[in-house]
Amino acid sequence: MNATSIWIGVGVNVLIAGYLGEKKQDEANTTVTHGLLLAFGVGALLNLLSLLIMKPYFGAFTNNEEIYQLSLAYMSVCSFMQIPNMVHIAIQKMIQATGNMIAPMWFQIAGVVVNFVFDPLLIFGIGVFPAMGIRGAAVATVAGYLLSMILAFALLLGKKQKVRIKIKEFHIQKRMIARIFALGLPSFIMNALSSFMVTFVNLFLVAYSDTAIAFFGAYFKVQQLIVMTVNGLIQGCLPIMRFNYGAGNRDRLHSAFR
């Protein structure tokens, strides 16, 4: 599902950077509005899909009834993070397309901090907070994503932003939606492949034990730290290259590529 949010986010990012390079401000703003509509719409669909498939999905990976019930309890709440996740990543990519890489990092960090702080409070019931167990961890996760989305909107609506939400004379353009999906498709495939790999490996590991699945999950998280470093470099290059391509500045484009 993160792969889907990256799909829309990267598509919007590349398209906006290109329009800004071509000095087509109206088209860039139109892309922002399309990106937000797609983020809300696809997020709602993923929310519904998560609720529909969670029972057969978790049932395929464990025969332990306790783990199965805990997984359902967690996912039944976390399903509702899909819209905040989609929207905040879409806005993150929109702002990065203008060359601002720092501000989007901070609203994402804020969400992580909220998640980190509220996890123990809601899991164990510290102070005035109720002891919610695994559901508390899920609530903390959703709260973190909600905060990231709110801060992202606040940043996007700020006066100093180079792109804005276009409402006046806006109409949905099928061609622009198709371009967003087409430009983001390679990133979606690359991210989705790793998810499919984990799914298939877990299907084999379930024949051994739940511990084997947990160990592989921990290993994969560590591996992702390396992958994220590479993704960060790629994300830094994308708006620079697309902007200069749109502006017709081939020398700077080749310099960024090298």
Tab-separated table of N, CA and C in Angstrom, residues 19-20 22-33 163-164 166:
chain	number	residue	atom	x	y	z
A	19	TYR	N	6.581	21.014	-15.146
A	19	TYR	CA	5.792	22.216	-15.445
A	19	TYR	C	6.454	23.471	-14.886
A	20	LEU	N	7.050	23.379	-13.710
A	20	LEU	CA	7.743	24.539	-13.147
A	20	LEU	C	8.958	24.903	-13.993
A	22	GLU	N	9.171	24.478	-17.156
A	22	GLU	CA	8.619	25.085	-18.372
A	22	GLU	C	7.896	26.392	-18.085
A	23	LYS	N	7.884	26.793	-16.792
A	23	LYS	CA	7.205	28.010	-16.330
A	23	LYS	C	5.698	27.963	-16.612
A	24	LYS	N	5.117	26.793	-16.455
A	24	LYS	CA	3.672	26.616	-16.626
A	24	LYS	C	3.041	26.468	-15.243
A	25	GLN	N	2.871	27.621	-14.577
A	25	GLN	CA	2.393	27.626	-13.197
A	25	GLN	C	0.979	27.066	-13.067
A	26	ASP	N	0.107	27.421	-14.007
A	26	ASP	CA	-1.278	26.966	-13.928
A	26	ASP	C	-1.363	25.446	-14.029
A	27	GLU	N	-0.576	24.860	-14.934
A	27	GLU	CA	-0.568	23.404	-15.078
A	27	GLU	C	-0.013	22.726	-13.818
A	28	ALA	N	1.001	23.354	-13.206
A	28	ALA	CA	1.565	22.803	-11.969
A	28	ALA	C	0.516	22.795	-10.858
A	29	ASN	N	-0.238	23.898	-10.736
A	29	ASN	CA	-1.294	23.974	-9.720
A	29	ASN	C	-2.418	22.982	-10.008
A	30	THR	N	-2.727	22.800	-11.277
A	30	THR	CA	-3.753	21.822	-11.655
A	30	THR	C	-3.308	20.411	-11.274
A	31	THR	N	-2.023	20.137	-11.436
A	31	THR	CA	-1.481	18.831	-11.053
A	31	THR	C	-1.610	18.605	-9.553
A	32	VAL	N	-1.397	19.655	-8.766
A	32	VAL	CA	-1.553	19.556	-7.309
A	32	VAL	C	-2.963	19.101	-6.951
A	33	THR	N	-3.963	19.729	-7.568
A	33	THR	CA	-5.358	19.386	-7.273
A	33	THR	C	-5.673	17.962	-7.700
A	163	VAL	N	3.661	26.205	-5.381
A	163	VAL	CA	2.502	25.575	-6.024
A	163	VAL	C	1.313	25.657	-5.075
A	164	ARG	N	0.106	25.686	-5.647
A	164	ARG	CA	-1.102	25.831	-4.843
A	164	ARG	C	-2.201	24.921	-5.369
A	166	LYS	N	-5.511	24.372	-7.027
A	166	LYS	CA	-6.338	25.131	-7.962
A	166	LYS	C	-7.790	24.697	-7.810
